[in-house]
Amino acid sequence: MCGIIGYVGGRPCEELILGGLERLEYRGYDSAGIVLLDDDGLTTVRAVGNLAELRKAAHAAGADASAAVMGLGHTRWATHGRVTEANAHPHADASGRITVVMNGIVENYARLRTELQDQGVVFRSETDAEVIPHLIARHYEGDLVTAMRAAVSELEGHFTIVAASVAEPGRLVAYRQETPLVVGVGEGERFVASAIPAFLPETRDTILVESGEIVVVEADSVTIHDGDKVIARDVTRVDWDEDAAEKGGYETFMLKEIHEQPAALRDTIGDRLRPDGEIDLPGLGLDEAALARVERIHIVACGTSYHAGLVGRYLIEDWAQVPVHVEVASEYRYRTCLAGPGDLVIGITQSGETADTLAAMRVARERGAHVVALTNIMGSQAVRDSDGVLYTRAGLEIGVAATKTHTAQVVALALLGLKLGRARHVLSAAGAADLGDELHRLPDLVQEYLDSPDAAHALEVGEAYAQRSFFLYLGRHVGMPVSYEGALKLKEISYVPTEAYPAGEMKHGPIALLEEGSPVVVVATDGHVFDKVVSNIQEVRARGAEVITVATAGNEEIAAHSDAVMFVPRTPPLLAAVLAVVPLQLFAYAVARARGLNVDQPRNLAKTVTVE
């Protein structure tokens, strides 16, 4: 969850670290802290709240270490311990000479804490992270690398640690166990961080750190230790620019990213879809013959990615006629796994670091299934843990509530569905070419919608219903996962209690929630279940509910059954899932903004869930 940045170089680094934390604030924002190291020792400043509060605290602390050229920063998403200044990172050992920031969870911290307390260590926080500087200090004999190696051998869990010692100026030592870590390489300076945006204004040259490695970062060097070996790793230049981490004129990152969906879809399709309908997905690690032999597909994912998987099930089963099971990753990993040779398992994780999804993928791979990561991040843990990869190309997404990465995931699954359909001879070349043409049209249709009065109308409808205390979302067939995703967006950013159900299940309990004026949002785009959906609409209206529908442009019939209609452009029914979710994103956005809420940083949530 949490965000980490470290710097060592020749420049005063306080502002570099604060600026980096601001770009990582989407990873955690309940408290934050920095530590600056100079000849006088450690200067630590911590604050509860967002980065603005830390800036105030740093300013109030004065300029005692303002010339320091080495430091660490951390923005926290609480897992162990309350949101207090004492629990904010960085944490130091008893001597105050070793300091640490951490992202992740130490699962055996309670036992370690008890052991250390028995040895006389006094803890100043409730966090699991504080055991780390005390362990490092216990093993420290003048070499921070050796002490780090000994300390992490005692830790269980998944975490990234960056440590510094007053006794070793100009040196940061970091360790990664599953959770992300990347090094930024500048001229006479180096950065370490949880994600590239932290140092993007300063350098685009990066070095990826693998799980289980210790990295030593000095102003002019990066040394990677894999066990007892020192290994070389190439510098990679990322093609992002600073604007990718800024709002680009939009009032929020979320609104910017909603409007970036056409580009994200266009890039995800890219050159993978040829005019003749053939699909080029070489990263899957499966040739045509192996794809034809796939017996079952398991999709494992969490949250928004899970909803994308549900849409993908309809696409793949229709186009390739292979059974698809979509599983919540946090449950899949603890069930009896029945995946095995002949099965394809797809782990969907935007960040490539989602702990539950990674664990589910590993379980399936251990049983002999072919595992493919569907992710937005090159070089992420999901990629390393898989037999193949299918990248979305959505670019950097800062808003915690996923938008463009969700629709890019659906389009990536559509490409996979076409690929499987051709390999299994379910789709003819002509049929695949026709569907390919429709896929190519999707980015333009989303752009057309976002530029139209219909998008503004979705915002207006959201504002009109912003003060309602409960919403019910309904959908059938491919509209069902769209309704799930729409409801999740509303819950995430507006905090309004919201339920989502298959419309046919409404009579089996959820209809009891309805009363006069209850708002019901229904996905009612054209398709073979449209008449069934209209029947469900009639049932809720008979109970006095107010109906807000998402419908296909040109369908005038739906207006007679609705209190408000949000129209989207016409496309084949299965692909309507990509278009239909966009007004629901805007609807949720308008509700949250009308309530005065921070849509980019919804409470209790973080962008990347790297803990169980």
Coordinates of C-alpha atoms in Angstrom, one line a residue:
M1 CA 0.0 0.0 0.0
C2 CA 2.3 2.7 1.3
G3 CA 4.5 5.0 -0.8
I4 CA 8.3 5.2 -0.3
I5 CA 10.9 7.5 -1.8
G6 CA 14.6 7.8 -0.9
Y7 CA 17.3 10.1 -2.3
V8 CA 21.1 10.3 -2.2
G9 CA 23.0 12.7 -4.3
G10 CA 24.4 16.3 -4.4
R11 CA 21.3 18.4 -4.1
P12 CA 19.4 19.4 -0.9
C13 CA 16.7 16.8 -0.9
E14 CA 13.9 17.9 1.3
E15 CA 11.8 19.3 -1.5
L16 CA 12.7 16.4 -3.8
I17 CA 11.4 14.0 -1.2
L18 CA 8.2 16.0 -0.4
G19 CA 7.5 16.3 -4.1
G20 CA 8.0 12.6 -4.7
L21 CA 5.6 11.8 -1.8
E22 CA 3.0 14.0 -3.3
R23 CA 3.2 12.0 -6.5
L24 CA 2.9 8.8 -4.5
E25 CA 0.1 10.0 -2.3
Y26 CA -2.4 7.8 -4.1
R27 CA -0.7 4.8 -2.4
G28 CA -1.6 6.0 1.1
Y29 CA -2.6 9.3 2.6
D30 CA -3.5 8.9 6.3
S31 CA -0.1 10.1 7.5
A32 CA 3.3 10.8 6.2
G33 CA 6.9 11.5 7.2
I34 CA 10.4 12.3 6.1
V35 CA 13.9 11.9 7.6
L36 CA 16.9 13.9 6.5
L37 CA 20.4 12.7 7.2
D38 CA 23.4 14.9 7.6
D39 CA 26.5 15.3 9.8
D40 CA 24.4 16.1 12.8
G41 CA 22.4 12.8 12.6
L42 CA 18.7 12.3 11.7
T43 CA 16.0 15.0 11.4
T44 CA 12.6 13.4 11.3
V45 CA 9.3 15.1 10.7
R46 CA 5.9 13.3 10.7
A47 CA 2.3 14.3 10.5
V48 CA -1.2 12.9 10.4
G49 CA -3.2 13.7 7.3
N50 CA -2.2 14.3 3.7
L51 CA 1.0 15.7 2.3
A52 CA -0.1 19.3 2.9
E53 CA 0.0 18.5 6.7
L54 CA 3.5 17.1 6.4
R55 CA 4.7 20.2 4.5
K56 CA 3.3 22.4 7.3
A57 CA 5.1 20.3 9.9
A58 CA 8.4 20.4 7.9
H59 CA 8.2 24.1 7.6
A60 CA 7.5 24.5 11.3
A61 CA 10.4 22.3 12.1
G62 CA 12.8 24.9 10.6
A63 CA 15.8 24.5 8.3
D64 CA 18.1 22.5 10.6
A65 CA 18.6 19.9 7.9
S66 CA 17.6 21.8 4.8
A67 CA 21.0 21.3 3.2
A68 CA 20.9 17.5 3.7
V69 CA 21.6 15.5 0.5
M70 CA 20.3 12.2 1.6
G71 CA 16.8 11.3 3.0
L72 CA 13.8 9.1 3.0
G73 CA 10.1 9.8 2.8
H74 CA 6.9 7.7 3.4
T75 CA 3.2 8.1 2.9
R76 CA 1.1 5.7 4.9
W77 CA -2.0 3.5 4.4
A78 CA -2.5 2.1 7.9
T79 CA -2.5 -1.7 8.4
H80 CA -1.1 -2.2 11.9
G81 CA -1.8 0.5 14.4
R82 CA -4.0 3.6 14.4
V83 CA -3.6 6.7 12.3
T84 CA -1.3 8.7 14.7
E85 CA 1.9 10.6 14.4
A86 CA 3.7 8.0 16.4
N87 CA 2.7 5.3 13.9
A88 CA 3.8 7.3 10.9
H89 CA 7.1 6.4 9.3
P90 CA 10.1 6.7 9.3
H91 CA 10.9 4.6 12.4
A92 CA 14.3 4.5 14.1
D93 CA 16.2 2.2 16.4
A94 CA 16.7 2.9 20.1
S95 CA 20.0 4.8 19.4
G96 CA 18.3 7.1 16.8
R97 CA 21.1 6.3 14.3
I98 CA 19.3 3.8 12.0
T99 CA 16.1 4.8 10.2
V100 CA 13.7 2.8 8.1
V101 CA 10.6 3.2 5.9
M102 CA 8.5 0.2 4.9
N103 CA 5.7 -0.8 2.5
G104 CA 3.9 -4.0 3.2
I105 CA 3.2 -6.3 6.2
V106 CA 5.5 -8.1 8.6
E107 CA 3.4 -11.1 9.4
N108 CA 5.4 -12.4 12.4
Y109 CA 6.0 -8.9 13.9
A110 CA 4.1 -9.8 17.2
R111 CA 6.6 -12.6 18.0
L112 CA 9.6 -10.4 17.0
R113 CA 8.3 -7.5 19.0
T114 CA 8.0 -9.7 22.1
E115 CA 11.5 -11.0 21.7
L116 CA 12.9 -7.5 21.3
Q117 CA 11.0 -6.2 24.3
D118 CA 12.4 -9.1 26.4
Q119 CA 15.8 -7.9 25.4
G120 CA 15.0 -4.4 26.7
V121 CA 13.9 -2.6 23.5
V122 CA 11.2 0.1 24.1
F123 CA 8.8 0.5 21.3
R124 CA 7.4 3.9 20.4
S125 CA 4.6 2.9 18.0
E126 CA 2.0 0.2 17.4
T127 CA 3.3 -0.7 13.9
D128 CA 4.7 -3.9 12.6
A129 CA 7.4 -1.8 10.8
E130 CA 9.1 -0.7 14.0
V131 CA 10.6 -4.1 14.6
I132 CA 12.8 -3.6 11.5
P133 CA 15.1 -0.8 12.7
H134 CA 15.6 -2.6 16.0
L135 CA 16.4 -5.9 14.2
I136 CA 18.9 -4.1 11.9
A137 CA 20.5 -2.4 14.9
R138 CA 20.8 -5.8 16.7
H139 CA 22.8 -7.2 13.8
Y140 CA 24.7 -4.0 12.9
E141 CA 28.5 -4.2 13.1
G142 CA 29.4 -1.5 10.7
D143 CA 27.9 -2.8 7.5
L144 CA 24.3 -2.0 6.7
V145 CA 24.0 -4.5 3.9
T146 CA 25.0 -7.4 6.2
A147 CA 22.7 -6.2 8.9
M148 CA 19.8 -5.9 6.5
R149 CA 20.4 -9.4 5.2
A150 CA 20.4 -10.8 8.7
A151 CA 17.3 -8.8 9.7
V152 CA 15.2 -9.8 6.7
S153 CA 16.0 -13.4 7.2
E154 CA 14.0 -13.2 10.4
L155 CA 11.0 -11.5 8.8
E156 CA 7.9 -13.2 7.3
G157 CA 5.5 -11.5 5.0
H158 CA 5.7 -9.2 1.9
F159 CA 7.4 -5.9 2.2
T160 CA 9.8 -3.4 0.8
I161 CA 12.3 -1.8 3.2
V162 CA 14.7 1.2 2.7
A163 CA 17.2 1.9 5.5
A164 CA 19.9 4.4 6.2
S165 CA 22.5 4.7 9.0
V166 CA 24.2 7.8 10.3
A167 CA 27.3 5.8 10.4
E168 CA 27.2 5.2 6.6
P169 CA 26.6 8.6 5.0
G170 CA 25.8 8.7 1.3
R171 CA 24.3 5.2 1.3
L172 CA 20.8 3.8 1.2
V173 CA 20.1 0.0 1.5
A174 CA 16.8 -1.4 0.3
Y175 CA 15.3 -4.9 0.2
R176 CA 12.3 -6.1 -1.7
Q177 CA 10.1 -9.1 -0.8
E178 CA 7.2 -9.1 -3.4
T179 CA 6.0 -5.5 -2.9
P180 CA 7.3 -3.0 -5.5
L181 CA 10.7 -1.1 -5.6
V182 CA 12.4 0.7 -8.4
V183 CA 15.6 2.8 -8.6
G184 CA 15.8 6.1 -10.5
V185 CA 19.2 6.9 -12.0
G186 CA 20.2 10.6 -12.4
E187 CA 23.4 12.4 -13.0
G188 CA 25.3 12.1 -9.7
E189 CA 22.2 11.2 -7.8
R190 CA 20.0 8.1 -7.3
F191 CA 16.4 7.6 -6.1
V192 CA 14.6 4.6 -4.7
A193 CA 10.8 4.5 -4.7
S194 CA 7.6 2.4 -4.7
A195 CA 6.7 3.7 -8.2
I196 CA 8.3 5.6 -11.0
P197 CA 6.1 8.8 -10.7
A198 CA 7.9 9.6 -7.4
F199 CA 11.0 10.7 -9.3
L200 CA 9.7 11.2 -12.8
P201 CA 10.4 14.9 -13.0
E202 CA 14.0 14.2 -12.2
T203 CA 14.8 11.2 -14.3
R204 CA 13.2 8.6 -16.6
D205 CA 16.1 6.1 -16.3
T206 CA 15.2 3.2 -14.0
I207 CA 16.4 -0.1 -12.7
L208 CA 14.0 -2.7 -11.6
V209 CA 14.6 -4.6 -8.4
E210 CA 13.6 -8.2 -8.2
S211 CA 12.0 -9.9 -5.2
G212 CA 14.5 -11.1 -2.7
E213 CA 17.3 -8.7 -3.7
I214 CA 19.1 -6.1 -1.7
V215 CA 20.1 -3.0 -3.5
V216 CA 22.7 -0.5 -2.3
V217 CA 22.1 3.0 -3.7
E218 CA 24.8 5.7 -3.6
A219 CA 25.1 9.0 -5.5
D220 CA 27.1 7.4 -8.4
S221 CA 26.3 3.8 -8.2
V222 CA 23.6 1.1 -7.8
T223 CA 24.7 -2.4 -6.5
I224 CA 22.3 -5.3 -6.5
H225 CA 22.9 -8.3 -4.2
D226 CA 21.1 -11.6 -4.9
G227 CA 22.2 -13.7 -2.0
D228 CA 25.9 -13.7 -1.9
K229 CA 26.2 -12.6 -5.6
V230 CA 26.5 -9.1 -7.0
I231 CA 24.6 -8.9 -10.2
A232 CA 24.4 -6.4 -13.1
R233 CA 21.1 -5.0 -14.4
D234 CA 20.5 -2.7 -17.3
V235 CA 19.0 0.7 -17.0
T236 CA 15.6 1.0 -18.6
R237 CA 14.3 4.4 -19.9
V238 CA 10.5 4.8 -19.4
D239 CA 8.6 6.8 -22.1
W240 CA 6.3 8.6 -19.6
D241 CA 6.7 12.4 -19.3
E242 CA 5.8 14.7 -16.3
D243 CA 2.4 15.5 -17.7
A244 CA 1.4 11.8 -17.2
A245 CA 1.6 12.4 -13.5
E246 CA -0.3 15.7 -13.5
K247 CA -4.0 16.5 -14.0
G248 CA -3.6 18.0 -17.5
G249 CA -6.1 20.8 -16.9
Y250 CA -8.8 18.5 -15.4
E251 CA -10.1 19.2 -11.9
T252 CA -9.2 15.7 -10.7
F253 CA -7.1 12.8 -11.8
M254 CA -10.2 10.7 -12.0
L255 CA -11.9 13.0 -14.5
K256 CA -8.7 13.2 -16.5
E257 CA -8.4 9.4 -16.6
I258 CA -12.1 8.9 -17.6
H259 CA -11.3 11.2 -20.6
E260 CA -8.1 9.2 -21.4
Q261 CA -10.1 6.1 -22.0
P262 CA -10.2 6.4 -25.8
A263 CA -6.4 6.7 -25.9
A264 CA -6.0 3.8 -23.5
L265 CA -8.3 1.5 -25.6
R266 CA -6.6 2.6 -28.8
D267 CA -3.2 1.8 -27.4
T268 CA -4.3 -1.5 -25.9
I269 CA -5.6 -2.6 -29.3
G270 CA -2.7 -1.1 -31.2
D271 CA -1.1 -3.3 -33.7
R272 CA -2.4 -6.5 -32.1
L273 CA -5.5 -6.5 -34.3
R274 CA -4.9 -6.9 -38.0
P275 CA -7.4 -5.9 -40.7
D276 CA -8.0 -9.5 -41.6
G277 CA -9.2 -10.2 -38.0
E278 CA -6.0 -12.1 -37.0
I279 CA -4.8 -11.3 -33.5
D280 CA -1.1 -11.0 -32.6
L281 CA -0.6 -11.8 -28.8
P282 CA 3.0 -13.2 -28.7
G283 CA 3.4 -12.6 -25.0
L284 CA 0.9 -15.3 -24.0
G285 CA 3.5 -18.0 -24.2
L286 CA 1.0 -20.2 -26.1
D287 CA 1.0 -21.0 -29.8
E288 CA -2.1 -21.6 -31.9
A289 CA -2.1 -25.3 -31.2
A290 CA -1.8 -24.8 -27.5
L291 CA -4.6 -22.3 -27.5
A292 CA -6.8 -24.8 -29.3
R293 CA -6.1 -27.4 -26.6
V294 CA -7.2 -25.1 -23.7
E295 CA -9.9 -27.0 -21.8
R296 CA -10.9 -24.4 -19.2
I297 CA -10.1 -20.8 -18.4
H298 CA -9.9 -19.5 -14.8
I299 CA -9.8 -15.8 -14.3
V300 CA -8.6 -14.6 -10.9
A301 CA -8.9 -11.0 -9.8
C302 CA -10.1 -8.5 -7.2
G303 CA -12.4 -5.5 -7.3
T304 CA -12.6 -3.7 -10.6
S305 CA -10.3 -6.2 -12.2
Y306 CA -12.8 -8.9 -11.2
H307 CA -15.6 -7.1 -12.9
A308 CA -13.5 -6.9 -16.1
G309 CA -13.0 -10.6 -15.8
L310 CA -16.8 -11.1 -15.6
V311 CA -17.2 -9.2 -18.8
G312 CA -14.4 -11.2 -20.4
R313 CA -16.2 -14.4 -19.5
Y314 CA -19.1 -13.5 -21.8
L315 CA -16.8 -12.5 -24.6
I316 CA -14.6 -15.6 -24.4
E317 CA -17.4 -18.1 -24.0
D318 CA -19.4 -16.6 -26.9
W319 CA -16.5 -16.2 -29.3
A320 CA -14.3 -19.2 -28.3
Q321 CA -16.9 -21.6 -26.7
V322 CA -14.5 -22.6 -23.8
P323 CA -15.8 -22.6 -20.2
V324 CA -14.6 -19.6 -18.2
H325 CA -14.7 -19.5 -14.4
V326 CA -14.2 -16.1 -12.8
E327 CA -13.0 -16.2 -9.2
V328 CA -12.4 -13.6 -6.5
A329 CA -8.6 -14.1 -6.0
S330 CA -8.8 -13.8 -2.2
E331 CA -11.1 -16.8 -2.1
Y332 CA -9.6 -18.8 -4.9
R333 CA -6.3 -19.0 -3.1
Y334 CA -7.9 -20.8 -0.1
R335 CA -10.2 -23.2 -2.0
T336 CA -9.1 -26.5 -3.3
C337 CA -7.5 -25.5 -6.6
L338 CA -8.7 -27.7 -9.4
A339 CA -6.7 -26.0 -12.2
G340 CA -4.1 -28.1 -13.8
P341 CA -2.4 -29.0 -17.1
G342 CA -4.7 -28.0 -20.0
D343 CA -6.1 -25.0 -18.2
L344 CA -5.4 -21.4 -18.8
V345 CA -5.4 -19.2 -15.7
I346 CA -5.5 -15.4 -16.2
G347 CA -4.5 -13.2 -13.3
I348 CA -5.9 -9.6 -13.7
T349 CA -4.1 -7.0 -11.7
Q350 CA -3.7 -3.4 -12.8
S351 CA -0.6 -2.9 -10.7
G352 CA 0.8 -6.4 -11.1
E353 CA 1.4 -6.3 -7.4
T354 CA -2.0 -7.2 -5.9
A355 CA -1.2 -9.7 -3.2
D356 CA -4.3 -11.9 -3.3
T357 CA -4.1 -12.2 -7.1
L358 CA -0.4 -13.0 -7.1
A359 CA -1.0 -15.8 -4.5
A360 CA -3.9 -17.3 -6.6
M361 CA -1.8 -17.3 -9.7
R362 CA 1.0 -19.1 -7.9
V363 CA -1.3 -21.7 -6.6
A364 CA -2.6 -22.4 -10.1
R365 CA 0.9 -22.5 -11.6
E366 CA 2.1 -25.0 -9.0
R367 CA -0.7 -27.3 -10.2
G368 CA 0.6 -27.1 -13.7
A369 CA -1.8 -24.6 -15.3
H370 CA -0.5 -22.1 -17.8
V371 CA -0.7 -18.7 -16.0
V372 CA -0.9 -15.4 -17.9
A373 CA -0.7 -12.0 -16.2
L374 CA -3.1 -9.3 -17.5
T375 CA -1.5 -6.1 -16.1
N376 CA -0.7 -2.5 -16.9
I377 CA 2.8 -2.5 -15.4
M378 CA 5.8 -3.9 -17.2
G379 CA 8.2 -5.8 -15.1
S380 CA 5.8 -6.1 -12.2
Q381 CA 5.7 -9.1 -9.9
A382 CA 2.7 -10.6 -11.8
V383 CA 4.8 -10.7 -15.0
R384 CA 7.7 -12.4 -13.2
D385 CA 5.3 -15.0 -11.7
S386 CA 3.7 -16.0 -14.9
D387 CA 4.2 -18.1 -18.0
G388 CA 2.9 -15.3 -20.3
V389 CA 1.7 -11.8 -20.2
L390 CA -1.0 -9.7 -21.8
Y391 CA -0.4 -6.0 -21.2
T392 CA -3.0 -3.3 -21.2
R393 CA -1.5 0.0 -22.4
A394 CA -3.5 2.4 -20.3
G395 CA -0.6 4.5 -19.1
L396 CA -0.2 5.9 -15.6
E397 CA -3.4 5.8 -13.5
I398 CA -3.3 8.0 -10.4
G399 CA -6.9 8.0 -9.3
V400 CA -7.6 5.3 -6.7
A401 CA -10.9 4.4 -8.3
A402 CA -9.9 2.6 -11.5
T403 CA -11.5 3.9 -14.8
K404 CA -9.3 3.6 -17.9
T405 CA -7.5 0.5 -16.6
H406 CA -10.8 -1.2 -16.3
T407 CA -12.0 -0.6 -19.8
A408 CA -8.5 -1.4 -21.1
Q409 CA -8.7 -4.8 -19.3
V410 CA -12.0 -5.5 -21.0
V411 CA -10.6 -4.7 -24.4
A412 CA -7.5 -6.9 -23.7
L413 CA -9.8 -9.8 -22.8
A414 CA -11.8 -9.1 -26.0
L415 CA -8.5 -9.5 -28.0
L416 CA -7.9 -12.8 -26.2
G417 CA -11.4 -13.9 -26.9
L418 CA -10.9 -13.3 -30.6
K419 CA -7.5 -15.0 -30.6
L420 CA -9.0 -18.1 -28.9
G421 CA -12.0 -18.1 -31.2
R422 CA -9.8 -18.2 -34.3
A423 CA -7.4 -20.8 -32.8
R424 CA -10.4 -23.1 -31.9
H425 CA -12.1 -22.5 -35.3
V426 CA -15.2 -21.2 -33.6
L427 CA -14.9 -17.9 -35.5
S428 CA -14.3 -17.7 -39.2
A429 CA -11.9 -15.3 -40.6
A430 CA -14.7 -13.2 -41.8
G431 CA -16.5 -13.3 -38.5
A432 CA -13.3 -12.4 -36.6
A433 CA -12.6 -9.5 -39.1
D434 CA -16.1 -8.1 -38.5
L435 CA -15.7 -8.2 -34.7
G436 CA -12.2 -6.8 -35.1
D437 CA -13.7 -3.8 -37.0
E438 CA -16.1 -3.2 -34.1
L439 CA -13.3 -3.4 -31.6
H440 CA -11.4 -0.8 -33.7
R441 CA -14.4 1.5 -33.5
L442 CA -14.7 1.3 -29.7
P443 CA -12.1 4.0 -28.9
D444 CA -13.8 6.4 -31.3
L445 CA -17.2 5.7 -29.9
V446 CA -16.0 6.3 -26.4
Q447 CA -14.5 9.6 -27.6
E448 CA -17.7 10.5 -29.4
Y449 CA -19.6 9.9 -26.2
L450 CA -17.3 11.9 -24.0
D451 CA -17.5 14.8 -26.4
S452 CA -21.2 14.7 -26.6
P453 CA -24.0 16.3 -24.5
D454 CA -24.8 12.8 -23.3
A455 CA -21.6 12.8 -21.1
A456 CA -22.6 16.2 -19.6
H457 CA -26.1 14.7 -19.0
A458 CA -24.7 11.8 -17.0
L459 CA -23.0 14.4 -14.7
E460 CA -26.3 16.3 -14.4
V461 CA -28.2 13.1 -13.5
G462 CA -25.5 12.3 -10.8
E463 CA -25.9 15.8 -9.3
A464 CA -29.7 15.4 -9.3
Y465 CA -29.4 12.2 -7.2
A466 CA -26.4 13.2 -5.2
Q467 CA -28.1 13.3 -1.8
R468 CA -29.9 10.0 -2.0
S469 CA -29.0 7.6 0.8
F470 CA -29.1 4.3 -1.0
F471 CA -28.8 3.0 -4.6
L472 CA -29.6 -0.4 -6.2
Y473 CA -27.9 -1.3 -9.4
L474 CA -29.3 -4.0 -11.7
G475 CA -28.2 -5.7 -15.0
R476 CA -28.5 -8.9 -17.0
H477 CA -26.0 -10.8 -19.1
V478 CA -23.1 -8.6 -19.9
G479 CA -24.9 -5.7 -18.2
M480 CA -24.6 -7.5 -14.9
P481 CA -20.8 -6.9 -14.4
V482 CA -21.3 -3.4 -15.7
S483 CA -23.8 -2.8 -12.9
Y484 CA -21.3 -4.3 -10.4
E485 CA -18.6 -1.9 -11.6
G486 CA -20.9 1.1 -11.6
A487 CA -22.0 0.3 -8.0
L488 CA -18.4 -0.1 -6.9
K489 CA -17.4 3.2 -8.3
L490 CA -20.3 4.9 -6.4
K491 CA -19.4 3.2 -3.2
E492 CA -15.7 3.9 -3.5
I493 CA -15.8 7.6 -4.0
S494 CA -19.2 8.8 -2.6
Y495 CA -19.5 6.4 0.4
V496 CA -23.2 5.9 -0.3
P497 CA -24.5 2.4 0.5
T498 CA -25.0 0.6 -2.8
E499 CA -26.1 -2.9 -3.8
A500 CA -25.7 -4.5 -7.2
Y501 CA -27.4 -7.7 -8.4
P502 CA -28.3 -9.6 -11.5
A503 CA -31.7 -8.2 -12.3
G504 CA -33.2 -11.7 -12.4
E505 CA -32.2 -12.1 -8.7
M506 CA -34.0 -9.0 -7.5
K507 CA -37.1 -10.9 -6.6
H508 CA -35.1 -13.3 -4.4
G509 CA -34.6 -10.7 -1.7
P510 CA -33.2 -7.3 -2.9
I511 CA -36.6 -6.0 -3.9
A512 CA -37.4 -5.8 -0.1
L513 CA -34.9 -2.8 0.0
L514 CA -37.1 -0.7 -2.2
E515 CA -39.5 2.0 -1.1
E516 CA -41.0 5.1 -2.6
G517 CA -38.4 7.1 -4.3
S518 CA -35.5 4.5 -4.1
P519 CA -33.1 5.2 -7.0
V520 CA -32.4 2.1 -9.1
V521 CA -29.7 2.2 -11.8
V522 CA -30.3 -0.3 -14.6
V523 CA -28.0 -1.2 -17.4
A524 CA -30.5 -1.7 -20.3
T525 CA -28.4 -1.6 -23.5
D526 CA -29.8 -3.4 -26.5
G527 CA -29.4 -7.2 -26.6
H528 CA -31.3 -10.4 -26.4
V529 CA -32.2 -9.8 -22.7
F530 CA -33.5 -6.3 -23.2
D531 CA -37.2 -7.3 -22.8
K532 CA -36.3 -9.2 -19.6
V533 CA -34.6 -6.1 -18.3
V534 CA -37.7 -4.0 -19.1
S535 CA -39.8 -6.4 -17.1
N536 CA -37.5 -6.0 -14.1
I537 CA -37.7 -2.2 -14.5
Q538 CA -41.5 -2.5 -14.3
E539 CA -41.3 -4.5 -11.1
V540 CA -39.2 -1.9 -9.3
R541 CA -41.3 0.9 -10.6
A542 CA -44.4 -0.8 -9.2
R543 CA -42.8 -0.4 -5.8
G544 CA -42.3 3.3 -6.2
A545 CA -38.7 3.2 -7.2
E546 CA -37.1 5.8 -9.5
V547 CA -35.3 4.3 -12.4
I548 CA -32.1 5.6 -14.0
T549 CA -31.1 3.6 -17.1
V550 CA -28.1 3.3 -19.3
A551 CA -29.4 2.6 -22.8
T552 CA -28.4 2.4 -26.4
A553 CA -28.8 5.5 -28.4
G554 CA -31.9 5.5 -30.6
N555 CA -33.9 3.3 -28.2
E556 CA -36.8 5.6 -27.5
E557 CA -38.8 2.9 -25.9
I558 CA -36.7 3.0 -22.7
A559 CA -37.7 6.5 -21.9
A560 CA -41.3 5.4 -21.1
H561 CA -39.9 3.1 -18.4
S562 CA -37.3 5.5 -16.9
D563 CA -37.1 8.6 -14.8
A564 CA -33.7 9.4 -16.4
V565 CA -31.8 7.9 -19.3
M566 CA -28.1 8.0 -20.0
F567 CA -27.6 7.0 -23.7
V568 CA -24.4 5.5 -25.1
P569 CA -23.5 4.9 -28.8
R570 CA -24.6 1.7 -30.5
T571 CA -22.2 -1.2 -30.7
P572 CA -22.6 -5.0 -30.7
P573 CA -24.3 -6.0 -27.5
L574 CA -21.3 -7.8 -25.9
L575 CA -19.0 -4.8 -26.6
A576 CA -21.6 -2.4 -25.1
A577 CA -20.0 -3.3 -21.7
V578 CA -17.1 -0.9 -22.5
L579 CA -19.4 2.0 -23.4
A580 CA -22.1 1.4 -20.7
V581 CA -19.6 1.7 -17.8
V582 CA -18.5 5.2 -18.8
P583 CA -21.7 7.1 -17.9
L584 CA -21.7 5.1 -14.6
Q585 CA -18.2 6.4 -13.9
L586 CA -19.4 10.0 -14.6
F587 CA -22.6 9.5 -12.6
A588 CA -20.5 8.3 -9.5
Y589 CA -18.1 11.1 -10.1
A590 CA -20.9 13.7 -10.0
V591 CA -22.4 12.3 -6.9
A592 CA -19.1 12.4 -5.0
R593 CA -18.2 15.9 -6.2
A594 CA -21.7 17.2 -5.3
R595 CA -21.1 15.8 -1.8
G596 CA -17.8 17.7 -1.6
L597 CA -15.6 14.6 -1.5
N598 CA -12.0 13.9 -2.7
V599 CA -12.6 11.5 -5.6
D600 CA -8.9 10.9 -6.2
Q601 CA -8.2 9.8 -2.6
P602 CA -11.3 8.0 -1.2
R603 CA -11.1 7.2 2.5
N604 CA -9.6 3.9 3.6
L605 CA -8.6 2.9 0.1
A606 CA -5.2 2.7 -1.7
K607 CA -4.4 2.3 -5.4
T608 CA -2.3 -0.8 -5.0
V609 CA -3.3 -3.5 -2.6
T610 CA 0.0 -5.3 -1.8
V611 CA -1.2 -6.8 1.4
E612 CA -3.7 -9.6 2.1

